[in-house]
């Protein structure tokens, strides 16, 4: 099962290594991980997407909560939340194929962020499903490079 | 100095822990880190933003290149590249303050992705400078939560 976990941590030396070590010691492979500063530069938020058994993941969460640098751990399992991932993809595209690719991009509300002699670079955001659908659609083209941030998530506001 | 490093790695158990351990052993604090799958599910790309002295960073790059799971390491220092970061921010916003926040969002081409009883959640992408400028602008409002992916980067296509 796919879990999205959000961890608020003190922005200290070595925290990332400790946390990722904790996951790998338990045999978890992390699907994606995004770490960035919050509005408070002393605090970072890690968003971890990991597949695995619920009971073992509960243990990892408990272990995380024991680390002194951890401020808060949240599993989005039973929460109504918004998830977003960002990709940049550079596609080989001669002039005659560009309109076709740009049309696909516009259907997905993706943005063309760079045009080279024979490349187009596209930026797109969305949840896991949307990103996957877009990657499937562009796979037949000549993908030169693809970078992806991994998911971040926030709980929805109360209705 | 701020460095953006892109590392293609085999998507194997424990690689993340090894790489982040390598940085922390050298005393580097990672500003941001984004790890996600590429178009090939066996390969992940890590984008690491780190500040520090150039010579020591060169050593870290050399060390990285020695790890068997590493396919390619690229420092964007002297490269013309595109960088993007994604944030989600939930702002406390009663009905009368919403138009003001939505106007700011539209100036930054940000999207409102959720509206709660008294919250607005906004998604925005951009480079480091744009993200910083947006966060400065919304700071006076009541930020409830903020999540950020950290940067990803691709080299621009040849002109």
PDB file of C-alpha atoms in Angstrom:
ATOM      1  CA  UNK A   1       0.000   0.000   0.000  1.00  0.00           C
ATOM      2  CA  UNK A   2       1.136   3.481  -0.849  1.00  0.00           C
ATOM      3  CA  UNK A   3       1.641   5.785   2.140  1.00  0.00           C
ATOM      4  CA  UNK A   4       2.363   9.479   2.130  1.00  0.00           C
ATOM      5  CA  UNK A   5       4.066  10.661   5.295  1.00  0.00           C
ATOM      6  CA  UNK A   6       4.887  14.220   6.174  1.00  0.00           C
ATOM      7  CA  UNK A   7       7.635  14.876   8.715  1.00  0.00           C
ATOM      8  CA  UNK A   8       8.451  18.263  10.203  1.00  0.00           C
ATOM      9  CA  UNK A   9      12.087  18.291  11.300  1.00  0.00           C
ATOM     10  CA  UNK A  10      14.599  20.732  12.695  1.00  0.00           C
ATOM     11  CA  UNK A  11      16.809  21.792   9.830  1.00  0.00           C
ATOM     12  CA  UNK A  12      19.932  20.243  11.319  1.00  0.00           C
ATOM     13  CA  UNK A  13      22.975  18.557  10.001  1.00  0.00           C
ATOM     14  CA  UNK A  14      22.532  14.824   9.495  1.00  0.00           C
ATOM     15  CA  UNK A  15      18.774  14.551  10.095  1.00  0.00           C
ATOM     16  CA  UNK A  16      18.118  13.397   6.548  1.00  0.00           C
ATOM     17  CA  UNK A  17      20.743  10.656   6.828  1.00  0.00           C
ATOM     18  CA  UNK A  18      19.232   9.455  10.118  1.00  0.00           C
ATOM     19  CA  UNK A  19      15.711   9.332   8.761  1.00  0.00           C
ATOM     20  CA  UNK A  20      16.570   7.637   5.497  1.00  0.00           C
ATOM     21  CA  UNK A  21      18.748   5.203   7.435  1.00  0.00           C
ATOM     22  CA  UNK A  22      15.767   4.368   9.615  1.00  0.00           C
ATOM     23  CA  UNK A  23      13.671   3.473   6.578  1.00  0.00           C
ATOM     24  CA  UNK A  24      16.368   1.449   4.864  1.00  0.00           C
ATOM     25  CA  UNK A  25      17.208  -0.466   8.067  1.00  0.00           C
ATOM     26  CA  UNK A  26      13.616  -1.713   8.035  1.00  0.00           C
ATOM     27  CA  UNK A  27      13.871  -2.757   4.413  1.00  0.00           C
ATOM     28  CA  UNK A  28      11.668   0.021   3.077  1.00  0.00           C
ATOM     29  CA  UNK A  29      12.496   1.455  -0.253  1.00  0.00           C
ATOM     30  CA  UNK A  30      11.330   5.027  -0.482  1.00  0.00           C
ATOM     31  CA  UNK A  31       9.299   5.712  -3.656  1.00  0.00           C
ATOM     32  CA  UNK A  32       9.855   9.412  -3.462  1.00  0.00           C
ATOM     33  CA  UNK A  33      11.189  11.914  -1.002  1.00  0.00           C
ATOM     34  CA  UNK A  34      10.997  15.677  -1.056  1.00  0.00           C
ATOM     35  CA  UNK A  35      12.720  17.869   1.501  1.00  0.00           C
ATOM     36  CA  UNK A  36      12.437  21.609   1.510  1.00  0.00           C
ATOM     37  CA  UNK A  37      12.431  24.542   3.904  1.00  0.00           C
ATOM     38  CA  UNK A  38       9.153  25.763   5.345  1.00  0.00           C
ATOM     39  CA  UNK A  39       8.235  29.393   6.045  1.00  0.00           C
ATOM     40  CA  UNK A  40      10.482  29.007   9.096  1.00  0.00           C
ATOM     41  CA  UNK A  41      14.088  28.502   7.875  1.00  0.00           C
ATOM     42  CA  UNK A  42      14.911  26.461  10.998  1.00  0.00           C
ATOM     43  CA  UNK A  43      12.274  23.891  10.086  1.00  0.00           C
ATOM     44  CA  UNK A  44      12.164  21.589   7.066  1.00  0.00           C
ATOM     45  CA  UNK A  45       9.364  19.398   5.877  1.00  0.00           C
ATOM     46  CA  UNK A  46      10.069  15.972   4.427  1.00  0.00           C
ATOM     47  CA  UNK A  47       7.370  14.273   2.439  1.00  0.00           C
ATOM     48  CA  UNK A  48       8.013  10.565   2.042  1.00  0.00           C
ATOM     49  CA  UNK A  49       6.043   8.229  -0.189  1.00  0.00           C
ATOM     50  CA  UNK A  50       6.617   4.623   0.684  1.00  0.00           C
ATOM     51  CA  UNK A  51       4.896   1.340  -0.062  1.00  0.00           C
ATOM     52  CA  UNK A  52       4.571  -1.355   2.545  1.00  0.00           C
ATOM     53  CA  UNK A  53       2.720  -3.143   5.235  1.00  0.00           C
ATOM     54  CA  UNK A  54       0.726  -0.973   7.609  1.00  0.00           C
ATOM     55  CA  UNK A  55       1.947  -2.500  10.869  1.00  0.00           C
ATOM     56  CA  UNK A  56       5.641  -2.133  10.039  1.00  0.00           C
ATOM     57  CA  UNK A  57       5.055   1.416   8.880  1.00  0.00           C
ATOM     58  CA  UNK A  58       3.465   2.131  12.235  1.00  0.00           C
ATOM     59  CA  UNK A  59       6.708   1.004  13.862  1.00  0.00           C
ATOM     60  CA  UNK A  60       8.739   3.309  11.634  1.00  0.00           C
ATOM     61  CA  UNK A  61       6.458   6.207  12.575  1.00  0.00           C
ATOM     62  CA  UNK A  62       7.007   5.413  16.257  1.00  0.00           C
ATOM     63  CA  UNK A  63      10.776   5.318  15.713  1.00  0.00           C
ATOM     64  CA  UNK A  64      10.630   8.639  13.889  1.00  0.00           C
ATOM     65  CA  UNK A  65       8.753  10.193  16.787  1.00  0.00           C
ATOM     66  CA  UNK A  66      11.602   9.186  19.104  1.00  0.00           C
ATOM     67  CA  UNK A  67      14.246  11.156  17.187  1.00  0.00           C
ATOM     68  CA  UNK A  68      14.901  14.448  18.996  1.00  0.00           C
ATOM     69  CA  UNK A  69      15.013  16.496  15.767  1.00  0.00           C
ATOM     70  CA  UNK A  70      11.511  15.446  14.749  1.00  0.00           C
ATOM     71  CA  UNK A  71       8.785  17.962  15.440  1.00  0.00           C
ATOM     72  CA  UNK A  72       5.789  16.179  13.951  1.00  0.00           C
ATOM     73  CA  UNK A  73       4.996  13.063  11.939  1.00  0.00           C
ATOM     74  CA  UNK A  74       1.786  12.739   9.966  1.00  0.00           C
ATOM     75  CA  UNK A  75       0.542   9.787   7.924  1.00  0.00           C
ATOM     76  CA  UNK A  76      -2.059  10.892   5.381  1.00  0.00           C
ATOM     77  CA  UNK A  77      -3.677   7.453   5.319  1.00  0.00           C
ATOM     78  CA  UNK A  78      -7.111   8.416   6.649  1.00  0.00           C
ATOM     79  CA  UNK A  79      -6.953  12.097   5.873  1.00  0.00           C
ATOM     80  CA  UNK A  80      -8.504  14.115   3.055  1.00  0.00           C
ATOM     81  CA  UNK A  81      -5.463  15.717   1.468  1.00  0.00           C
ATOM     82  CA  UNK A  82      -4.043  17.418  -1.579  1.00  0.00           C
ATOM     83  CA  UNK A  83      -0.998  15.866  -3.194  1.00  0.00           C
ATOM     84  CA  UNK A  84       1.196  17.449  -5.841  1.00  0.00           C
ATOM     85  CA  UNK A  85       4.263  16.327  -7.707  1.00  0.00           C
ATOM     86  CA  UNK A  86       6.242  18.302 -10.277  1.00  0.00           C
ATOM     87  CA  UNK A  87       8.007  17.006 -13.370  1.00  0.00           C
ATOM     88  CA  UNK A  88      10.309  18.589 -15.902  1.00  0.00           C
ATOM     89  CA  UNK A  89      10.719  16.657 -19.129  1.00  0.00           C
ATOM     90  CA  UNK A  90      12.894  17.437 -22.121  1.00  0.00           C
ATOM     91  CA  UNK A  91      11.614  15.886 -25.337  1.00  0.00           C
ATOM     92  CA  UNK A  92      13.448  15.735 -28.633  1.00  0.00           C
ATOM     93  CA  UNK A  93      11.161  17.656 -30.965  1.00  0.00           C
ATOM     94  CA  UNK A  94      11.911  18.961 -34.417  1.00  0.00           C
ATOM     95  CA  UNK A  95       9.845  21.913 -35.617  1.00  0.00           C
ATOM     96  CA  UNK A  96       7.210  19.801 -37.358  1.00  0.00           C
ATOM     97  CA  UNK A  97       6.428  17.715 -34.271  1.00  0.00           C
ATOM     98  CA  UNK A  98       6.267  20.626 -31.820  1.00  0.00           C
ATOM     99  CA  UNK A  99       2.601  21.569 -32.351  1.00  0.00           C
ATOM    100  CA  UNK A 100       1.554  18.002 -31.533  1.00  0.00           C
ATOM    101  CA  UNK A 101       3.520  17.971 -28.281  1.00  0.00           C
ATOM    102  CA  UNK A 102       2.359  21.446 -27.311  1.00  0.00           C
ATOM    103  CA  UNK A 103      -1.252  20.395 -27.797  1.00  0.00           C
ATOM    104  CA  UNK A 104      -0.774  17.437 -25.449  1.00  0.00           C
ATOM    105  CA  UNK A 105       0.885  19.731 -22.947  1.00  0.00           C
ATOM    106  CA  UNK A 106      -2.055  22.128 -23.033  1.00  0.00           C
ATOM    107  CA  UNK A 107      -4.568  19.306 -22.413  1.00  0.00           C
ATOM    108  CA  UNK A 108      -2.659  18.521 -19.216  1.00  0.00           C
ATOM    109  CA  UNK A 109      -2.270  22.232 -18.401  1.00  0.00           C
ATOM    110  CA  UNK A 110       1.459  21.725 -18.638  1.00  0.00           C
ATOM    111  CA  UNK A 111       3.753  24.626 -19.535  1.00  0.00           C
ATOM    112  CA  UNK A 112       6.466  24.743 -22.143  1.00  0.00           C
ATOM    113  CA  UNK A 113       9.396  26.263 -20.240  1.00  0.00           C
ATOM    114  CA  UNK A 114      12.202  25.975 -22.804  1.00  0.00           C
ATOM    115  CA  UNK A 115      12.538  25.564 -26.538  1.00  0.00           C
ATOM    116  CA  UNK A 116      15.884  24.475 -27.964  1.00  0.00           C
ATOM    117  CA  UNK A 117      17.025  23.846 -31.541  1.00  0.00           C
ATOM    118  CA  UNK A 118      15.422  20.410 -31.477  1.00  0.00           C
ATOM    119  CA  UNK A 119      13.988  20.082 -27.950  1.00  0.00           C
ATOM    120  CA  UNK A 120      10.980  21.149 -25.932  1.00  0.00           C
ATOM    121  CA  UNK A 121      11.074  21.209 -22.135  1.00  0.00           C
ATOM    122  CA  UNK A 122       7.759  20.900 -20.347  1.00  0.00           C
ATOM    123  CA  UNK A 123       6.788  21.528 -16.713  1.00  0.00           C
ATOM    124  CA  UNK A 124       3.738  19.818 -15.234  1.00  0.00           C
ATOM    125  CA  UNK A 125       2.226  19.463 -11.771  1.00  0.00           C
ATOM    126  CA  UNK A 126      -0.402  17.051 -10.554  1.00  0.00           C
ATOM    127  CA  UNK A 127      -1.126  14.124  -8.332  1.00  0.00           C
ATOM    128  CA  UNK A 128       0.427  10.698  -8.870  1.00  0.00           C
ATOM    129  CA  UNK A 129      -2.271   9.571 -11.339  1.00  0.00           C
ATOM    130  CA  UNK A 130      -2.074  12.665 -13.512  1.00  0.00           C
ATOM    131  CA  UNK A 131       1.729  12.558 -13.652  1.00  0.00           C
ATOM    132  CA  UNK A 132       1.643   8.871 -14.553  1.00  0.00           C
ATOM    133  CA  UNK A 133      -0.927   9.463 -17.310  1.00  0.00           C
ATOM    134  CA  UNK A 134       1.168  12.273 -18.772  1.00  0.00           C
ATOM    135  CA  UNK A 135       4.348  10.193 -18.742  1.00  0.00           C
ATOM    136  CA  UNK A 136       2.495   7.349 -20.517  1.00  0.00           C
ATOM    137  CA  UNK A 137       1.318   9.789 -23.175  1.00  0.00           C
ATOM    138  CA  UNK A 138       4.771  11.201 -23.908  1.00  0.00           C
ATOM    139  CA  UNK A 139       6.610   7.862 -23.740  1.00  0.00           C
ATOM    140  CA  UNK A 140       6.319   7.209 -27.500  1.00  0.00           C
ATOM    141  CA  UNK A 141       8.249  10.438 -28.094  1.00  0.00           C
ATOM    142  CA  UNK A 142      11.951  10.716 -27.640  1.00  0.00           C
ATOM    143  CA  UNK A 143      12.342  11.639 -23.946  1.00  0.00           C
ATOM    144  CA  UNK A 144      15.831  13.014 -23.424  1.00  0.00           C
ATOM    145  CA  UNK A 145      15.643  13.721 -19.720  1.00  0.00           C
ATOM    146  CA  UNK A 146      13.039  13.635 -16.999  1.00  0.00           C
ATOM    147  CA  UNK A 147      13.242  14.962 -13.453  1.00  0.00           C
ATOM    148  CA  UNK A 148      10.568  14.624 -10.831  1.00  0.00           C
ATOM    149  CA  UNK A 149      10.308  16.123  -7.373  1.00  0.00           C
ATOM    150  CA  UNK A 150       8.243  13.444  -5.686  1.00  0.00           C
ATOM    151  CA  UNK A 151       5.002  14.253  -3.919  1.00  0.00           C
ATOM    152  CA  UNK A 152       4.267  16.841  -1.296  1.00  0.00           C
ATOM    153  CA  UNK A 153       0.961  16.900   0.545  1.00  0.00           C
ATOM    154  CA  UNK A 154      -1.208  19.097   2.742  1.00  0.00           C
ATOM    155  CA  UNK A 155      -4.427  18.272   4.532  1.00  0.00           C
ATOM    156  CA  UNK A 156      -7.466  19.936   2.985  1.00  0.00           C
ATOM    157  CA  UNK A 157      -9.084  22.822   4.812  1.00  0.00           C
ATOM    158  CA  UNK A 158     -12.259  22.051   6.787  1.00  0.00           C
ATOM    159  CA  UNK A 159     -15.449  22.445   4.748  1.00  0.00           C
TER     160      UNK A 159
ATOM    161  CA  UNK B   1      27.758  29.080  -2.750  1.00  0.00           C
ATOM    162  CA  UNK B   2      24.581  27.358  -3.835  1.00  0.00           C
ATOM    163  CA  UNK B   3      25.068  24.198  -5.916  1.00  0.00           C
ATOM    164  CA  UNK B   4      22.459  22.159  -7.672  1.00  0.00           C
ATOM    165  CA  UNK B   5      23.528  18.568  -8.260  1.00  0.00           C
ATOM    166  CA  UNK B   6      21.598  15.963 -10.167  1.00  0.00           C
ATOM    167  CA  UNK B   7      22.330  12.304  -9.475  1.00  0.00           C
ATOM    168  CA  UNK B   8      20.952   9.397 -11.480  1.00  0.00           C
ATOM    169  CA  UNK B   9      20.855   6.304  -9.284  1.00  0.00           C
ATOM    170  CA  UNK B  10      19.652   2.735  -9.463  1.00  0.00           C
ATOM    171  CA  UNK B  11      16.390   2.585  -7.578  1.00  0.00           C
ATOM    172  CA  UNK B  12      17.742   0.275  -4.890  1.00  0.00           C
ATOM    173  CA  UNK B  13      17.185  -0.187  -1.250  1.00  0.00           C
ATOM    174  CA  UNK B  14      19.399   2.001   0.904  1.00  0.00           C
ATOM    175  CA  UNK B  15      20.907   4.224  -1.809  1.00  0.00           C
ATOM    176  CA  UNK B  16      19.295   7.338  -0.373  1.00  0.00           C
ATOM    177  CA  UNK B  17      20.689   6.605   3.089  1.00  0.00           C
ATOM    178  CA  UNK B  18      24.182   6.091   1.657  1.00  0.00           C
ATOM    179  CA  UNK B  19      24.121   9.311  -0.324  1.00  0.00           C
ATOM    180  CA  UNK B  20      22.704  11.473   2.431  1.00  0.00           C
ATOM    181  CA  UNK B  21      25.198   9.879   4.833  1.00  0.00           C
ATOM    182  CA  UNK B  22      27.997  10.861   2.488  1.00  0.00           C
ATOM    183  CA  UNK B  23      26.923  14.498   2.566  1.00  0.00           C
ATOM    184  CA  UNK B  24      26.404  14.641   6.316  1.00  0.00           C
ATOM    185  CA  UNK B  25      29.762  12.925   7.011  1.00  0.00           C
ATOM    186  CA  UNK B  26      31.417  15.862   5.230  1.00  0.00           C
ATOM    187  CA  UNK B  27      29.458  18.359   7.265  1.00  0.00           C
ATOM    188  CA  UNK B  28      27.198  19.444   4.462  1.00  0.00           C
ATOM    189  CA  UNK B  29      23.685  20.344   5.284  1.00  0.00           C
ATOM    190  CA  UNK B  30      21.417  19.718   2.333  1.00  0.00           C
ATOM    191  CA  UNK B  31      19.194  22.727   1.530  1.00  0.00           C
ATOM    192  CA  UNK B  32      16.755  20.654  -0.417  1.00  0.00           C
ATOM    193  CA  UNK B  33      16.535  17.185  -1.843  1.00  0.00           C
ATOM    194  CA  UNK B  34      14.048  15.749  -4.274  1.00  0.00           C
ATOM    195  CA  UNK B  35      14.027  12.100  -5.258  1.00  0.00           C
ATOM    196  CA  UNK B  36      11.624  10.681  -7.774  1.00  0.00           C
ATOM    197  CA  UNK B  37      11.385   7.964 -10.387  1.00  0.00           C
ATOM    198  CA  UNK B  38      12.367   8.743 -13.963  1.00  0.00           C
ATOM    199  CA  UNK B  39      10.670   7.352 -17.086  1.00  0.00           C
ATOM    200  CA  UNK B  40      12.573   4.153 -16.269  1.00  0.00           C
ATOM    201  CA  UNK B  41      11.189   2.737 -12.986  1.00  0.00           C
ATOM    202  CA  UNK B  42      14.557   1.127 -12.209  1.00  0.00           C
ATOM    203  CA  UNK B  43      16.244   4.529 -12.195  1.00  0.00           C
ATOM    204  CA  UNK B  44      15.652   7.445  -9.826  1.00  0.00           C
ATOM    205  CA  UNK B  45      16.921  10.974 -10.082  1.00  0.00           C
ATOM    206  CA  UNK B  46      17.979  12.864  -6.975  1.00  0.00           C
ATOM    207  CA  UNK B  47      18.322  16.597  -7.162  1.00  0.00           C
ATOM    208  CA  UNK B  48      20.341  17.993  -4.293  1.00  0.00           C
ATOM    209  CA  UNK B  49      20.765  21.661  -3.495  1.00  0.00           C
ATOM    210  CA  UNK B  50      23.636  22.303  -1.164  1.00  0.00           C
ATOM    211  CA  UNK B  51      25.682  25.300  -0.122  1.00  0.00           C
ATOM    212  CA  UNK B  52      29.383  25.083   0.437  1.00  0.00           C
ATOM    213  CA  UNK B  53      32.913  25.395  -0.679  1.00  0.00           C
ATOM    214  CA  UNK B  54      33.658  24.323  -4.239  1.00  0.00           C
ATOM    215  CA  UNK B  55      36.694  22.161  -3.518  1.00  0.00           C
ATOM    216  CA  UNK B  56      34.984  20.075  -0.844  1.00  0.00           C
ATOM    217  CA  UNK B  57      31.962  19.665  -3.067  1.00  0.00           C
ATOM    218  CA  UNK B  58      34.233  18.347  -5.764  1.00  0.00           C
ATOM    219  CA  UNK B  59      35.378  15.676  -3.322  1.00  0.00           C
ATOM    220  CA  UNK B  60      31.802  14.716  -2.540  1.00  0.00           C
ATOM    221  CA  UNK B  61      31.091  14.419  -6.264  1.00  0.00           C
ATOM    222  CA  UNK B  62      34.108  12.136  -6.628  1.00  0.00           C
ATOM    223  CA  UNK B  63      32.901  10.009  -3.706  1.00  0.00           C
ATOM    224  CA  UNK B  64      29.440   9.801  -5.239  1.00  0.00           C
ATOM    225  CA  UNK B  65      30.909   8.610  -8.520  1.00  0.00           C
ATOM    226  CA  UNK B  66      32.558   5.719  -6.660  1.00  0.00           C
ATOM    227  CA  UNK B  67      29.274   4.313  -5.346  1.00  0.00           C
ATOM    228  CA  UNK B  68      28.227   1.358  -7.508  1.00  0.00           C
ATOM    229  CA  UNK B  69      24.532   2.389  -7.602  1.00  0.00           C
ATOM    230  CA  UNK B  70      25.337   5.774  -9.096  1.00  0.00           C
ATOM    231  CA  UNK B  71      24.805   6.074 -12.836  1.00  0.00           C
ATOM    232  CA  UNK B  72      25.629   9.741 -13.370  1.00  0.00           C
ATOM    233  CA  UNK B  73      26.444  12.833 -11.321  1.00  0.00           C
ATOM    234  CA  UNK B  74      26.015  16.299 -12.747  1.00  0.00           C
ATOM    235  CA  UNK B  75      26.802  19.649 -11.124  1.00  0.00           C
ATOM    236  CA  UNK B  76      24.867  22.465 -12.796  1.00  0.00           C
ATOM    237  CA  UNK B  77      27.483  25.048 -11.803  1.00  0.00           C
ATOM    238  CA  UNK B  78      28.596  26.102 -15.284  1.00  0.00           C
ATOM    239  CA  UNK B  79      25.569  24.901 -17.178  1.00  0.00           C
ATOM    240  CA  UNK B  80      22.593  26.807 -18.581  1.00  0.00           C
ATOM    241  CA  UNK B  81      19.687  25.081 -16.856  1.00  0.00           C
ATOM    242  CA  UNK B  82      16.056  25.283 -15.869  1.00  0.00           C
ATOM    243  CA  UNK B  83      15.221  24.929 -12.211  1.00  0.00           C
ATOM    244  CA  UNK B  84      11.777  24.419 -10.723  1.00  0.00           C
ATOM    245  CA  UNK B  85      10.472  24.030  -7.223  1.00  0.00           C
ATOM    246  CA  UNK B  86       6.867  23.450  -6.158  1.00  0.00           C
ATOM    247  CA  UNK B  87       5.103  24.739  -3.060  1.00  0.00           C
ATOM    248  CA  UNK B  88       1.717  24.097  -1.538  1.00  0.00           C
ATOM    249  CA  UNK B  89       0.608  26.639   1.025  1.00  0.00           C
ATOM    250  CA  UNK B  90      -2.558  26.717   3.095  1.00  0.00           C
ATOM    251  CA  UNK B  91      -3.515  30.203   4.238  1.00  0.00           C
ATOM    252  CA  UNK B  92      -6.190  31.085   6.757  1.00  0.00           C
ATOM    253  CA  UNK B  93      -8.579  33.215   4.742  1.00  0.00           C
ATOM    254  CA  UNK B  94     -12.056  34.282   5.631  1.00  0.00           C
ATOM    255  CA  UNK B  95     -14.394  35.157   2.755  1.00  0.00           C
ATOM    256  CA  UNK B  96     -13.618  38.869   2.777  1.00  0.00           C
ATOM    257  CA  UNK B  97      -9.848  38.374   2.481  1.00  0.00           C
ATOM    258  CA  UNK B  98      -9.997  35.718  -0.275  1.00  0.00           C
ATOM    259  CA  UNK B  99     -10.149  38.074  -3.286  1.00  0.00           C
ATOM    260  CA  UNK B 100      -6.960  39.787  -2.109  1.00  0.00           C
ATOM    261  CA  UNK B 101      -5.079  36.485  -1.794  1.00  0.00           C
ATOM    262  CA  UNK B 102      -6.418  35.180  -5.087  1.00  0.00           C
ATOM    263  CA  UNK B 103      -5.209  38.330  -6.837  1.00  0.00           C
ATOM    264  CA  UNK B 104      -1.700  37.817  -5.468  1.00  0.00           C
ATOM    265  CA  UNK B 105      -1.826  34.202  -6.561  1.00  0.00           C
ATOM    266  CA  UNK B 106      -2.786  35.182 -10.090  1.00  0.00           C
ATOM    267  CA  UNK B 107       0.116  37.660 -10.357  1.00  0.00           C
ATOM    268  CA  UNK B 108       2.458  34.768  -9.599  1.00  0.00           C
ATOM    269  CA  UNK B 109       0.497  32.424 -11.894  1.00  0.00           C
ATOM    270  CA  UNK B 110      -0.217  30.320  -8.849  1.00  0.00           C
ATOM    271  CA  UNK B 111      -3.321  28.113  -8.701  1.00  0.00           C
ATOM    272  CA  UNK B 112      -5.897  27.870  -5.953  1.00  0.00           C
ATOM    273  CA  UNK B 113      -6.237  24.105  -5.448  1.00  0.00           C
ATOM    274  CA  UNK B 114      -8.522  23.961  -2.416  1.00  0.00           C
ATOM    275  CA  UNK B 115     -10.980  26.213  -0.644  1.00  0.00           C
ATOM    276  CA  UNK B 116     -12.067  25.340   2.876  1.00  0.00           C
ATOM    277  CA  UNK B 117     -14.465  27.045   5.271  1.00  0.00           C
ATOM    278  CA  UNK B 118     -11.771  29.545   6.243  1.00  0.00           C
ATOM    279  CA  UNK B 119      -8.711  28.464   4.242  1.00  0.00           C
ATOM    280  CA  UNK B 120      -7.264  28.742   0.749  1.00  0.00           C
ATOM    281  CA  UNK B 121      -4.620  26.329  -0.508  1.00  0.00           C
ATOM    282  CA  UNK B 122      -2.368  27.543  -3.286  1.00  0.00           C
ATOM    283  CA  UNK B 123       0.025  25.679  -5.582  1.00  0.00           C
ATOM    284  CA  UNK B 124       2.922  27.510  -7.200  1.00  0.00           C
ATOM    285  CA  UNK B 125       5.976  26.545  -9.228  1.00  0.00           C
ATOM    286  CA  UNK B 126       9.059  28.566 -10.036  1.00  0.00           C
ATOM    287  CA  UNK B 127      12.754  28.918  -9.492  1.00  0.00           C
ATOM    288  CA  UNK B 128      14.271  29.682  -6.083  1.00  0.00           C
ATOM    289  CA  UNK B 129      13.895  33.471  -6.481  1.00  0.00           C
ATOM    290  CA  UNK B 130      10.256  33.360  -7.513  1.00  0.00           C
ATOM    291  CA  UNK B 131       9.331  30.972  -4.690  1.00  0.00           C
ATOM    292  CA  UNK B 132      11.154  33.166  -2.169  1.00  0.00           C
ATOM    293  CA  UNK B 133       9.406  36.304  -3.439  1.00  0.00           C
ATOM    294  CA  UNK B 134       6.008  34.619  -3.189  1.00  0.00           C
ATOM    295  CA  UNK B 135       6.652  33.380   0.352  1.00  0.00           C
ATOM    296  CA  UNK B 136       7.707  36.909   1.381  1.00  0.00           C
ATOM    297  CA  UNK B 137       4.482  38.287  -0.050  1.00  0.00           C
ATOM    298  CA  UNK B 138       2.224  35.849   1.786  1.00  0.00           C
ATOM    299  CA  UNK B 139       4.114  35.961   5.093  1.00  0.00           C
ATOM    300  CA  UNK B 140       1.940  38.739   6.554  1.00  0.00           C
ATOM    301  CA  UNK B 141      -1.076  36.453   6.142  1.00  0.00           C
ATOM    302  CA  UNK B 142      -1.810  33.606   8.452  1.00  0.00           C
ATOM    303  CA  UNK B 143       0.115  30.671   6.909  1.00  0.00           C
ATOM    304  CA  UNK B 144      -1.242  27.454   8.362  1.00  0.00           C
ATOM    305  CA  UNK B 145       0.965  24.990   6.539  1.00  0.00           C
ATOM    306  CA  UNK B 146       3.573  25.083   3.828  1.00  0.00           C
ATOM    307  CA  UNK B 147       5.165  22.194   1.958  1.00  0.00           C
ATOM    308  CA  UNK B 148       7.892  22.493  -0.614  1.00  0.00           C
ATOM    309  CA  UNK B 149       9.407  19.892  -2.906  1.00  0.00           C
ATOM    310  CA  UNK B 150      12.876  21.367  -3.299  1.00  0.00           C
ATOM    311  CA  UNK B 151      14.359  22.092  -6.699  1.00  0.00           C
ATOM    312  CA  UNK B 152      14.683  19.850  -9.706  1.00  0.00           C
ATOM    313  CA  UNK B 153      16.744  20.889 -12.706  1.00  0.00           C
ATOM    314  CA  UNK B 154      17.361  20.021 -16.351  1.00  0.00           C
ATOM    315  CA  UNK B 155      19.950  21.411 -18.730  1.00  0.00           C
ATOM    316  CA  UNK B 156      18.448  23.655 -21.400  1.00  0.00           C
ATOM    317  CA  UNK B 157      18.227  22.372 -24.946  1.00  0.00           C
ATOM    318  CA  UNK B 158      20.888  23.614 -27.398  1.00  0.00           C
ATOM    319  CA  UNK B 159      19.918  26.825 -29.206  1.00  0.00           C
TER     320      UNK B 159
END
